[in-house]
PDB file of C-alpha atoms in Angstrom:
ATOM      1  CA  UNK A   1       0.079   0.044   0.006  1.00 93.00           C
ATOM      2  CA  UNK A   2       2.746   2.395   0.870  1.00 96.00           C
ATOM      3  CA  UNK A   3       4.475   1.796  -2.519  1.00 97.00           C
ATOM      4  CA  UNK A   4       1.268   2.174  -4.578  1.00 97.00           C
ATOM      5  CA  UNK A   5       0.211   5.433  -2.618  1.00 97.00           C
ATOM      6  CA  UNK A   6       3.702   6.776  -2.939  1.00 98.00           C
ATOM      7  CA  UNK A   7       3.405   6.387  -6.794  1.00 98.00           C
ATOM      8  CA  UNK A   8      -0.189   7.826  -6.816  1.00 98.00           C
ATOM      9  CA  UNK A   9       0.699  10.863  -4.665  1.00 98.00           C
ATOM     10  CA  UNK A  10       3.858  11.531  -6.714  1.00 98.00           C
ATOM     11  CA  UNK A  11       1.895  11.619  -9.939  1.00 98.00           C
ATOM     12  CA  UNK A  12      -0.742  13.843  -8.584  1.00 97.00           C
ATOM     13  CA  UNK A  13       1.955  16.128  -7.057  1.00 97.00           C
ATOM     14  CA  UNK A  14       3.930  16.343 -10.339  1.00 98.00           C
ATOM     15  CA  UNK A  15       0.624  16.947 -12.215  1.00 97.00           C
ATOM     16  CA  UNK A  16      -0.250  19.761 -10.078  1.00 97.00           C
ATOM     17  CA  UNK A  17       3.037  21.427 -10.344  1.00 97.00           C
ATOM     18  CA  UNK A  18       3.949  20.911 -13.924  1.00 97.00           C
ATOM     19  CA  UNK A  19       0.366  20.579 -15.582  1.00 96.00           C
ATOM     20  CA  UNK A  20      -2.127  22.439 -13.385  1.00 96.00           C
ATOM     21  CA  UNK A  21      -4.446  23.421 -16.204  1.00 95.00           C
ATOM     22  CA  UNK A  22      -4.478  20.021 -17.670  1.00 95.00           C
ATOM     23  CA  UNK A  23      -4.788  18.151 -14.432  1.00 94.00           C
ATOM     24  CA  UNK A  24      -7.611  20.657 -13.375  1.00 92.00           C
ATOM     25  CA  UNK A  25      -9.479  20.266 -16.678  1.00 91.00           C
ATOM     26  CA  UNK A  26     -13.273  21.135 -16.230  1.00 88.00           C
ATOM     27  CA  UNK A  27     -12.324  22.921 -13.150  1.00 91.00           C
ATOM     28  CA  UNK A  28      -9.498  25.181 -14.014  1.00 93.00           C
ATOM     29  CA  UNK A  29      -9.969  27.628 -16.914  1.00 93.00           C
ATOM     30  CA  UNK A  30      -7.625  27.536 -19.770  1.00 92.00           C
ATOM     31  CA  UNK A  31      -6.995  31.239 -19.060  1.00 95.00           C
ATOM     32  CA  UNK A  32      -6.669  30.722 -15.397  1.00 94.00           C
ATOM     33  CA  UNK A  33      -5.223  33.593 -13.215  1.00 95.00           C
ATOM     34  CA  UNK A  34      -1.539  33.222 -12.503  1.00 95.00           C
ATOM     35  CA  UNK A  35      -2.332  33.173  -8.704  1.00 96.00           C
ATOM     36  CA  UNK A  36      -4.629  30.184  -9.177  1.00 96.00           C
ATOM     37  CA  UNK A  37      -1.986  28.378 -11.044  1.00 96.00           C
ATOM     38  CA  UNK A  38       0.552  29.296  -8.232  1.00 96.00           C
ATOM     39  CA  UNK A  39      -1.754  27.922  -5.753  1.00 96.00           C
ATOM     40  CA  UNK A  40      -2.204  24.667  -7.483  1.00 96.00           C
ATOM     41  CA  UNK A  41       1.478  24.293  -7.849  1.00 96.00           C
ATOM     42  CA  UNK A  42       2.008  25.085  -4.331  1.00 97.00           C
ATOM     43  CA  UNK A  43      -0.467  22.318  -3.493  1.00 95.00           C
ATOM     44  CA  UNK A  44       1.688  19.846  -5.561  1.00 96.00           C
ATOM     45  CA  UNK A  45       4.461  20.163  -2.971  1.00 96.00           C
ATOM     46  CA  UNK A  46       2.796  18.371  -0.091  1.00 96.00           C
ATOM     47  CA  UNK A  47       1.734  15.612  -2.366  1.00 96.00           C
ATOM     48  CA  UNK A  48       5.447  15.031  -3.337  1.00 97.00           C
ATOM     49  CA  UNK A  49       6.264  15.081   0.355  1.00 97.00           C
ATOM     50  CA  UNK A  50       3.710  12.490   1.173  1.00 97.00           C
ATOM     51  CA  UNK A  51       4.905  10.342  -1.746  1.00 98.00           C
ATOM     52  CA  UNK A  52       8.491  10.414  -0.372  1.00 98.00           C
ATOM     53  CA  UNK A  53       7.318   9.778   3.141  1.00 97.00           C
ATOM     54  CA  UNK A  54       5.383   6.712   1.932  1.00 97.00           C
ATOM     55  CA  UNK A  55       8.077   5.404  -0.206  1.00 97.00           C
ATOM     56  CA  UNK A  56      10.718   5.642   2.546  1.00 96.00           C
ATOM     57  CA  UNK A  57       8.455   4.199   5.101  1.00 95.00           C
ATOM     58  CA  UNK A  58       7.940   0.930   3.111  1.00 93.00           C
ATOM     59  CA  UNK A  59      10.606  -0.928   5.160  1.00 90.00           C
ATOM     60  CA  UNK A  60      10.353   0.975   8.386  1.00 92.00           C
ATOM     61  CA  UNK A  61       9.916  -0.351  11.879  1.00 90.00           C
ATOM     62  CA  UNK A  62       6.127  -1.405  12.579  1.00 87.00           C
ATOM     63  CA  UNK A  63       5.768   1.521  15.070  1.00 86.00           C
ATOM     64  CA  UNK A  64       6.683   3.960  12.268  1.00 89.00           C
ATOM     65  CA  UNK A  65       4.488   2.307   9.745  1.00 93.00           C
ATOM     66  CA  UNK A  66       1.536   2.562  12.111  1.00 93.00           C
ATOM     67  CA  UNK A  67       2.006   6.295  12.260  1.00 95.00           C
ATOM     68  CA  UNK A  68       2.280   6.542   8.477  1.00 96.00           C
ATOM     69  CA  UNK A  69      -0.711   4.277   7.948  1.00 96.00           C
ATOM     70  CA  UNK A  70      -2.860   6.402  10.239  1.00 96.00           C
ATOM     71  CA  UNK A  71      -1.652   9.598   8.397  1.00 97.00           C
ATOM     72  CA  UNK A  72      -2.743   8.030   5.166  1.00 97.00           C
ATOM     73  CA  UNK A  73      -6.122   7.051   6.479  1.00 97.00           C
ATOM     74  CA  UNK A  74      -6.705  10.606   7.639  1.00 97.00           C
ATOM     75  CA  UNK A  75      -5.490  12.007   4.407  1.00 97.00           C
ATOM     76  CA  UNK A  76      -7.076   9.807   1.929  1.00 97.00           C
ATOM     77  CA  UNK A  77     -10.291   9.745   4.103  1.00 97.00           C
ATOM     78  CA  UNK A  78     -10.492  13.476   4.061  1.00 97.00           C
ATOM     79  CA  UNK A  79     -10.021  13.695   0.373  1.00 96.00           C
ATOM     80  CA  UNK A  80     -12.628  10.809  -0.120  1.00 97.00           C
ATOM     81  CA  UNK A  81     -15.105  12.727   2.075  1.00 97.00           C
ATOM     82  CA  UNK A  82     -14.526  15.863  -0.125  1.00 96.00           C
ATOM     83  CA  UNK A  83     -15.033  13.764  -3.208  1.00 96.00           C
ATOM     84  CA  UNK A  84     -18.345  12.328  -1.821  1.00 97.00           C
ATOM     85  CA  UNK A  85     -19.571  15.745  -1.060  1.00 97.00           C
ATOM     86  CA  UNK A  86     -18.743  17.024  -4.384  1.00 95.00           C
ATOM     87  CA  UNK A  87     -20.264  14.165  -6.393  1.00 96.00           C
ATOM     88  CA  UNK A  88     -23.376  14.023  -4.171  1.00 96.00           C
ATOM     89  CA  UNK A  89     -23.965  17.866  -4.342  1.00 96.00           C
ATOM     90  CA  UNK A  90     -23.271  17.980  -8.142  1.00 94.00           C
ATOM     91  CA  UNK A  91     -20.530  20.505  -7.498  1.00 93.00           C
ATOM     92  CA  UNK A  92     -17.612  18.348  -8.608  1.00 92.00           C
ATOM     93  CA  UNK A  93     -16.430  17.689 -12.090  1.00 92.00           C
ATOM     94  CA  UNK A  94     -17.236  14.313 -13.889  1.00 90.00           C
ATOM     95  CA  UNK A  95     -13.955  12.911 -13.199  1.00 93.00           C
ATOM     96  CA  UNK A  96     -14.445  13.228  -9.435  1.00 93.00           C
ATOM     97  CA  UNK A  97     -16.473  10.018  -9.561  1.00 95.00           C
ATOM     98  CA  UNK A  98     -13.277   8.195 -10.589  1.00 96.00           C
ATOM     99  CA  UNK A  99     -11.199   9.984  -7.987  1.00 95.00           C
ATOM    100  CA  UNK A 100     -13.875   9.189  -5.360  1.00 96.00           C
ATOM    101  CA  UNK A 101     -13.425   5.499  -6.012  1.00 97.00           C
ATOM    102  CA  UNK A 102      -9.598   5.558  -6.006  1.00 97.00           C
ATOM    103  CA  UNK A 103      -9.441   7.705  -2.689  1.00 97.00           C
ATOM    104  CA  UNK A 104     -12.120   5.532  -1.023  1.00 98.00           C
ATOM    105  CA  UNK A 105     -10.207   2.314  -2.087  1.00 98.00           C
ATOM    106  CA  UNK A 106      -6.998   3.836  -0.610  1.00 97.00           C
ATOM    107  CA  UNK A 107      -8.735   4.766   2.563  1.00 98.00           C
ATOM    108  CA  UNK A 108     -10.333   1.267   3.019  1.00 97.00           C
ATOM    109  CA  UNK A 109      -6.972  -0.465   2.193  1.00 96.00           C
ATOM    110  CA  UNK A 110      -5.066   1.463   4.763  1.00 97.00           C
ATOM    111  CA  UNK A 111      -7.880   0.846   7.339  1.00 97.00           C
ATOM    112  CA  UNK A 112      -7.511  -2.846   6.536  1.00 95.00           C
ATOM    113  CA  UNK A 113      -3.723  -2.631   6.938  1.00 93.00           C
ATOM    114  CA  UNK A 114      -4.242  -0.918  10.358  1.00 94.00           C
ATOM    115  CA  UNK A 115      -6.833  -3.382  11.577  1.00 93.00           C
ATOM    116  CA  UNK A 116      -4.832  -6.440  10.482  1.00 89.00           C
ATOM    117  CA  UNK A 117      -1.574  -5.076  11.695  1.00 80.00           C
ATOM    118  CA  UNK A 118       0.077  -6.336   8.477  1.00 59.00           C
ATOM    119  CA  UNK A 119       3.057  -4.645   7.188  1.00 58.00           C
ATOM    120  CA  UNK A 120       1.927  -2.626   4.026  1.00 55.00           C
TER     121      UNK A 120
END
């Protein structure tokens, strides 16, 4: 799970930093204000940080992994909740349905890892 989530968050982070308009298609106008693009690029940084944290934690001690797994449950759970809100309210773009499934699956997988105590 840590490897898969590291790859996923790295892709999202890089997309936000280098292709914010394309990544935000349907939500970000093609003539977006530079301030909006700067904000999206800024948000890519924490995604890259989470990717590195997950990648480097793959072979960490169980006590460290438990902390990282909990952080992933909170992070992916919060994003999934936001996706659910956006899809249910109709405020989200169409691709949010796909992201909802991805984020919910990551959340549930990390919960399963936490409950089983299995090394991710």
